[in-house]
PDB file of N, CA and C in Angstrom:
ATOM      1  N   LEU A   1       4.208  -0.344  -0.023  1.00 90.00           N
ATOM      2  CA  LEU A   1       2.866   0.158   0.121  1.00 90.00           C
ATOM      3  C   LEU A   1       1.745  -0.676  -0.120  1.00 90.00           C
ATOM      4  N   TRP A   2       0.886  -0.368   1.014  1.00 92.00           N
ATOM      5  CA  TRP A   2      -0.324  -1.042   1.168  1.00 92.00           C
ATOM      6  C   TRP A   2      -1.470  -0.275   1.229  1.00 92.00           C
ATOM      7  N   LEU A   3      -2.548  -1.029   0.642  1.00 93.00           N
ATOM      8  CA  LEU A   3      -4.023  -0.414   0.554  1.00 93.00           C
ATOM      9  C   LEU A   3      -4.508  -1.270   1.929  1.00 93.00           C
ATOM     10  N   LEU A   4      -5.158  -0.614   2.954  1.00 92.00           N
ATOM     11  CA  LEU A   4      -5.809  -1.176   4.007  1.00 92.00           C
ATOM     12  C   LEU A   4      -7.333  -1.231   3.791  1.00 92.00           C
ATOM     13  N   ALA A   5      -7.573  -2.450   3.097  1.00 81.00           N
ATOM     14  CA  ALA A   5      -8.997  -2.677   2.951  1.00 81.00           C
ATOM     15  C   ALA A   5      -9.934  -2.526   4.020  1.00 81.00           C
ATOM     16  N   GLU A   6     -11.071  -2.177   3.493  1.00 81.00           N
ATOM     17  CA  GLU A   6     -12.231  -2.129   4.752  1.00 81.00           C
ATOM     18  C   GLU A   6     -12.634  -3.385   5.307  1.00 81.00           C
ATOM     19  N   GLU A   7     -12.557  -4.395   4.121  1.00 83.00           N
ATOM     20  CA  GLU A   7     -12.643  -5.819   4.554  1.00 83.00           C
ATOM     21  C   GLU A   7     -11.633  -6.582   3.880  1.00 83.00           C
ATOM     22  N   GLY A   8     -11.182  -7.664   4.647  1.00 84.00           N
ATOM     23  CA  GLY A   8      -9.905  -8.541   3.890  1.00 84.00           C
ATOM     24  C   GLY A   8      -8.464  -7.925   4.300  1.00 84.00           C
ATOM     25  N   PRO A   9      -7.661  -8.642   4.063  1.00 87.00           N
ATOM     26  CA  PRO A   9      -6.379  -8.396   4.393  1.00 87.00           C
ATOM     27  C   PRO A   9      -5.824  -7.028   3.551  1.00 87.00           C
ATOM     28  N   PRO A  10      -4.668  -6.642   4.042  1.00 89.00           N
ATOM     29  CA  PRO A  10      -3.995  -5.618   3.215  1.00 89.00           C
ATOM     30  C   PRO A  10      -3.674  -6.059   1.788  1.00 89.00           C
ATOM     31  N   ARG A  11      -3.600  -5.112   0.810  1.00 90.00           N
ATOM     32  CA  ARG A  11      -3.414  -5.267  -0.644  1.00 90.00           C
ATOM     33  C   ARG A  11      -2.072  -4.464  -0.938  1.00 90.00           C
ATOM     34  N   SER A  12      -1.079  -5.314  -1.576  1.00 88.00           N
ATOM     35  CA  SER A  12       0.101  -4.765  -1.758  1.00 88.00           C
ATOM     36  C   SER A  12      -0.109  -3.693  -3.346  1.00 88.00           C
ATOM     37  N   LEU A  13       0.320  -2.254  -2.744  1.00 90.00           N
ATOM     38  CA  LEU A  13       0.323  -1.586  -4.122  1.00 90.00           C
ATOM     39  C   LEU A  13       1.684  -1.548  -4.840  1.00 90.00           C
ATOM     40  N   GLY A  14       2.708  -2.106  -4.143  1.00 86.00           N
ATOM     41  CA  GLY A  14       4.038  -1.953  -4.973  1.00 86.00           C
ATOM     42  C   GLY A  14       5.082  -1.734  -3.686  1.00 86.00           C
ATOM     43  N   VAL A  15       6.302  -1.773  -4.244  1.00 85.00           N
ATOM     44  CA  VAL A  15       7.404  -1.544  -3.655  1.00 85.00           C
ATOM     45  C   VAL A  15       8.070  -0.175  -3.774  1.00 85.00           C
ATOM     46  N   ILE A  16       8.372   0.678  -2.588  1.00 86.00           N
ATOM     47  CA  ILE A  16       8.814   2.008  -3.001  1.00 86.00           C
ATOM     48  C   ILE A  16      10.053   2.098  -2.019  1.00 86.00           C
ATOM     49  N   ARG A  17      11.066   2.646  -2.399  1.00 83.00           N
ATOM     50  CA  ARG A  17      12.361   2.981  -2.018  1.00 83.00           C
ATOM     51  C   ARG A  17      12.507   4.195  -1.316  1.00 83.00           C
ATOM     52  N   PRO A  18      13.167   4.406  -0.164  1.00 82.00           N
ATOM     53  CA  PRO A  18      13.529   5.690   0.523  1.00 82.00           C
ATOM     54  C   PRO A  18      14.410   6.472  -0.575  1.00 82.00           C
ATOM     55  N   GLY A  19      14.036   8.056  -0.745  1.00 89.00           N
ATOM     56  CA  GLY A  19      14.549   8.773  -1.493  1.00 89.00           C
ATOM     57  C   GLY A  19      14.333   8.638  -2.831  1.00 89.00           C
ATOM     58  N   ARG A  20      13.617   7.955  -3.463  1.00 91.00           N
ATOM     59  CA  ARG A  20      13.124   7.773  -4.878  1.00 91.00           C
ATOM     60  C   ARG A  20      11.716   8.108  -5.053  1.00 91.00           C
ATOM     61  N   VAL A  21      11.471   9.000  -6.176  1.00 92.00           N
ATOM     62  CA  VAL A  21       9.984   9.076  -6.663  1.00 92.00           C
ATOM     63  C   VAL A  21       9.629   7.673  -7.279  1.00 92.00           C
ATOM     64  N   THR A  22       8.324   7.177  -6.870  1.00 89.00           N
ATOM     65  CA  THR A  22       7.965   6.062  -7.267  1.00 89.00           C
ATOM     66  C   THR A  22       6.404   6.074  -8.003  1.00 89.00           C
ATOM     67  N   ARG A  23       6.025   5.657  -9.234  1.00 91.00           N
ATOM     68  CA  ARG A  23       4.947   5.596  -9.492  1.00 91.00           C
ATOM     69  C   ARG A  23       4.386   4.139  -9.699  1.00 91.00           C
ATOM     70  N   VAL A  24       3.342   3.828  -9.397  1.00 86.00           N
ATOM     71  CA  VAL A  24       2.812   2.625  -9.287  1.00 86.00           C
ATOM     72  C   VAL A  24       1.269   2.632  -9.983  1.00 86.00           C
ATOM     73  N   ALA A  25       1.431   1.633 -11.250  1.00 90.00           N
ATOM     74  CA  ALA A  25       0.057   1.506 -12.018  1.00 90.00           C
ATOM     75  C   ALA A  25      -0.776   0.528 -11.246  1.00 90.00           C
ATOM     76  N   LEU A  26      -2.037   0.895 -10.966  1.00 90.00           N
ATOM     77  CA  LEU A  26      -2.682   0.023 -10.325  1.00 90.00           C
ATOM     78  C   LEU A  26      -3.520  -0.575 -11.200  1.00 90.00           C
ATOM     79  N   ALA A  27      -3.817  -1.872 -10.950  1.00 91.00           N
ATOM     80  CA  ALA A  27      -5.106  -2.841 -11.624  1.00 91.00           C
ATOM     81  C   ALA A  27      -6.286  -2.344 -11.431  1.00 91.00           C
ATOM     82  N   PRO A  28      -7.237  -2.196 -12.474  1.00 93.00           N
ATOM     83  CA  PRO A  28      -8.563  -1.577 -12.465  1.00 93.00           C
ATOM     84  C   PRO A  28      -9.405  -2.232 -11.169  1.00 93.00           C
ATOM     85  N   GLU A  29      -9.141  -3.255 -10.745  1.00 90.00           N
ATOM     86  CA  GLU A  29      -9.986  -3.941  -9.745  1.00 90.00           C
ATOM     87  C   GLU A  29      -9.529  -3.374  -8.414  1.00 90.00           C
ATOM     88  N   ILE A  30      -8.476  -2.800  -8.299  1.00 89.00           N
ATOM     89  CA  ILE A  30      -7.832  -2.200  -7.083  1.00 89.00           C
ATOM     90  C   ILE A  30      -8.131  -0.826  -7.034  1.00 89.00           C
ATOM     91  N   ALA A  31      -7.987  -0.123  -8.295  1.00 90.00           N
ATOM     92  CA  ALA A  31      -8.213   1.342  -8.308  1.00 90.00           C
ATOM     93  C   ALA A  31      -9.577   1.866  -8.077  1.00 90.00           C
ATOM     94  N   THR A  32     -10.405   0.929  -8.531  1.00 90.00           N
ATOM     95  CA  THR A  32     -11.726   0.998  -8.209  1.00 90.00           C
ATOM     96  C   THR A  32     -12.214   0.917  -6.712  1.00 90.00           C
ATOM     97  N   THR A  33     -11.602   0.420  -5.722  1.00 89.00           N
ATOM     98  CA  THR A  33     -11.759   0.340  -4.309  1.00 89.00           C
ATOM     99  C   THR A  33     -11.289   1.756  -3.662  1.00 89.00           C
ATOM    100  N   ILE A  34     -10.763   2.302  -4.267  1.00 90.00           N
ATOM    101  CA  ILE A  34      -9.998   3.677  -3.299  1.00 90.00           C
ATOM    102  C   ILE A  34     -10.966   4.691  -3.728  1.00 90.00           C
ATOM    103  N   HIS A  35     -11.149   5.281  -2.483  1.00 90.00           N
ATOM    104  CA  HIS A  35     -12.148   6.331  -2.587  1.00 90.00           C
ATOM    105  C   HIS A  35     -11.725   7.418  -1.405  1.00 90.00           C
ATOM    106  N   ALA A  36     -12.362   8.498  -1.021  1.00 92.00           N
ATOM    107  CA  ALA A  36     -11.875   9.556  -0.036  1.00 92.00           C
ATOM    108  C   ALA A  36     -12.094   8.494   1.285  1.00 92.00           C
ATOM    109  N   GLY A  37     -11.258   8.658   1.942  1.00 93.00           N
ATOM    110  CA  GLY A  37     -11.256   7.929   3.061  1.00 93.00           C
ATOM    111  C   GLY A  37     -10.223   6.733   3.251  1.00 93.00           C
ATOM    112  N   SER A  38     -10.032   6.035   2.175  1.00 94.00           N
ATOM    113  CA  SER A  38      -9.350   4.713   1.788  1.00 94.00           C
ATOM    114  C   SER A  38      -7.926   4.880   2.482  1.00 94.00           C
ATOM    115  N   GLN A  39      -7.600   3.961   3.386  1.00 95.00           N
ATOM    116  CA  GLN A  39      -6.306   4.038   3.974  1.00 95.00           C
ATOM    117  C   GLN A  39      -4.989   3.196   3.285  1.00 95.00           C
ATOM    118  N   VAL A  40      -3.837   4.047   3.315  1.00 94.00           N
ATOM    119  CA  VAL A  40      -2.602   3.107   2.805  1.00 94.00           C
ATOM    120  C   VAL A  40      -1.841   3.365   4.178  1.00 94.00           C
ATOM    121  N   ALA A  41      -0.770   2.303   4.030  1.00 94.00           N
ATOM    122  CA  ALA A  41       0.206   2.449   4.980  1.00 94.00           C
ATOM    123  C   ALA A  41       1.673   1.783   4.329  1.00 94.00           C
ATOM    124  N   VAL A  42       2.698   2.266   4.816  1.00 92.00           N
ATOM    125  CA  VAL A  42       4.063   2.000   4.402  1.00 92.00           C
ATOM    126  C   VAL A  42       4.879   1.077   5.512  1.00 92.00           C
ATOM    127  N   SER A  43       5.194   0.042   5.090  1.00 90.00           N
ATOM    128  CA  SER A  43       6.095  -0.968   5.882  1.00 90.00           C
ATOM    129  C   SER A  43       7.546  -1.047   5.651  1.00 90.00           C
ATOM    130  N   ARG A  44       8.251  -1.091   6.675  1.00 88.00           N
ATOM    131  CA  ARG A  44       9.921  -1.443   6.406  1.00 88.00           C
ATOM    132  C   ARG A  44       9.837  -3.130   6.076  1.00 88.00           C
ATOM    133  N   GLU A  45      10.379  -3.542   5.082  1.00 82.00           N
ATOM    134  CA  GLU A  45      10.378  -4.894   4.648  1.00 82.00           C
ATOM    135  C   GLU A  45      11.756  -5.548   4.824  1.00 82.00           C
ATOM    136  N   PRO A  46      12.025  -6.720   4.836  1.00 79.00           N
ATOM    137  CA  PRO A  46      13.358  -7.098   4.716  1.00 79.00           C
ATOM    138  C   PRO A  46      14.003  -7.179   3.386  1.00 79.00           C
ATOM    139  N   LEU A  47      15.206  -7.036   3.281  1.00 74.00           N
ATOM    140  CA  LEU A  47      15.736  -6.862   1.922  1.00 74.00           C
ATOM    141  C   LEU A  47      15.584  -8.225   0.996  1.00 74.00           C
ATOM    142  N   GLY A  48      15.127  -8.006  -0.185  1.00 67.00           N
ATOM    143  CA  GLY A  48      15.060  -9.357  -1.111  1.00 67.00           C
ATOM    144  C   GLY A  48      13.628  -9.455  -1.276  1.00 67.00           C
ATOM    145  N   GLY A  49      12.643  -8.587  -0.522  1.00 63.00           N
ATOM    146  CA  GLY A  49      11.234  -9.153  -0.756  1.00 63.00           C
ATOM    147  C   GLY A  49      10.273  -9.028   0.197  1.00 63.00           C
ATOM    148  N   LYS A  50       9.208  -9.194  -0.084  1.00 60.00           N
ATOM    149  CA  LYS A  50       8.051  -9.357   1.049  1.00 60.00           C
ATOM    150  C   LYS A  50       7.103 -10.382   0.610  1.00 60.00           C
ATOM    151  N   ARG A  51       6.185 -10.993   1.318  1.00 63.00           N
ATOM    152  CA  ARG A  51       4.921 -11.766   1.456  1.00 63.00           C
ATOM    153  C   ARG A  51       3.920 -10.789   0.529  1.00 63.00           C
ATOM    154  N   PRO A  52       3.320 -11.293  -0.558  1.00 61.00           N
ATOM    155  CA  PRO A  52       2.284 -10.378  -1.034  1.00 61.00           C
ATOM    156  C   PRO A  52       0.979 -10.385  -0.509  1.00 61.00           C
ATOM    157  N   ASP A  53       0.990 -11.047   0.492  1.00 68.00           N
ATOM    158  CA  ASP A  53      -0.535 -10.831   1.389  1.00 68.00           C
ATOM    159  C   ASP A  53      -0.509 -10.117   2.580  1.00 68.00           C
ATOM    160  N   ALA A  54       0.494  -9.716   3.151  1.00 71.00           N
ATOM    161  CA  ALA A  54       0.565  -9.117   4.328  1.00 71.00           C
ATOM    162  C   ALA A  54       2.137  -8.587   4.661  1.00 71.00           C
ATOM    163  N   PRO A  55       2.167  -7.361   5.197  1.00 75.00           N
ATOM    164  CA  PRO A  55       3.165  -6.862   5.589  1.00 75.00           C
ATOM    165  C   PRO A  55       4.073  -7.518   6.761  1.00 75.00           C
ATOM    166  N   LEU A  56       5.372  -7.995   6.563  1.00 77.00           N
ATOM    167  CA  LEU A  56       6.123  -8.650   7.665  1.00 77.00           C
ATOM    168  C   LEU A  56       6.789  -7.469   8.616  1.00 77.00           C
ATOM    169  N   GLY A  57       7.256  -6.449   8.112  1.00 82.00           N
ATOM    170  CA  GLY A  57       7.940  -5.484   8.887  1.00 82.00           C
ATOM    171  C   GLY A  57       6.989  -4.259   9.573  1.00 82.00           C
ATOM    172  N   PRO A  58       7.563  -3.511  10.593  1.00 89.00           N
ATOM    173  CA  PRO A  58       6.661  -2.550  11.306  1.00 89.00           C
ATOM    174  C   PRO A  58       6.271  -1.422  10.059  1.00 89.00           C
ATOM    175  N   VAL A  59       5.042  -1.106  10.400  1.00 91.00           N
ATOM    176  CA  VAL A  59       4.405   0.237   9.807  1.00 91.00           C
ATOM    177  C   VAL A  59       5.259   1.689  10.121  1.00 91.00           C
ATOM    178  N   VAL A  60       5.798   2.071   9.254  1.00 93.00           N
ATOM    179  CA  VAL A  60       6.234   3.449   9.501  1.00 93.00           C
ATOM    180  C   VAL A  60       5.806   4.563   8.913  1.00 93.00           C
ATOM    181  N   ALA A  61       4.671   4.452   8.205  1.00 93.00           N
ATOM    182  CA  ALA A  61       3.686   5.642   7.885  1.00 93.00           C
ATOM    183  C   ALA A  61       2.496   5.369   7.337  1.00 93.00           C
ATOM    184  N   GLU A  62       1.433   5.984   7.771  1.00 95.00           N
ATOM    185  CA  GLU A  62       0.321   5.843   7.352  1.00 95.00           C
ATOM    186  C   GLU A  62      -0.294   7.136   6.713  1.00 95.00           C
ATOM    187  N   GLY A  63      -1.406   6.769   5.917  1.00 95.00           N
ATOM    188  CA  GLY A  63      -2.244   7.871   5.232  1.00 95.00           C
ATOM    189  C   GLY A  63      -3.550   7.787   5.052  1.00 95.00           C
ATOM    190  N   VAL A  64      -4.222   8.686   4.589  1.00 96.00           N
ATOM    191  CA  VAL A  64      -5.629   8.706   4.055  1.00 96.00           C
ATOM    192  C   VAL A  64      -5.918   9.217   2.784  1.00 96.00           C
ATOM    193  N   PHE A  65      -6.344   8.749   1.837  1.00 91.00           N
ATOM    194  CA  PHE A  65      -6.723   9.585   0.541  1.00 91.00           C
ATOM    195  C   PHE A  65      -7.890  10.748   0.656  1.00 91.00           C
ATOM    196  N   ASN A  66      -7.831  11.848   0.397  1.00 90.00           N
ATOM    197  CA  ASN A  66      -8.514  12.840   0.425  1.00 90.00           C
ATOM    198  C   ASN A  66      -9.556  13.148  -0.766  1.00 90.00           C
ATOM    199  N   ARG A  67     -10.527  13.857  -0.758  1.00 74.00           N
ATOM    200  CA  ARG A  67     -10.843  14.144  -1.855  1.00 74.00           C
ATOM    201  C   ARG A  67     -10.089  15.470  -2.403  1.00 74.00           C
ATOM    202  N   GLY A  68     -10.179  15.196  -3.894  1.00 59.00           N
ATOM    203  CA  GLY A  68      -9.305  15.875  -4.560  1.00 59.00           C
ATOM    204  C   GLY A  68      -9.880  16.970  -5.768  1.00 59.00           C
TER     205      GLY A  68
END
């Protein structure tokens, strides 16, 4: 799961697995950057891991945070 920053590279929010509910604790410095309109993406990564700085696999889902 990636946070697509307005500036800079995507930031990893953690690994999610299909068919499972996942909760991710965000570091305060990441949480404070999320606002209405912030974008997230899910990429399909190779088994065994991913690079921390950018997705390797294709993006399979995208979303936008809305006001709640």
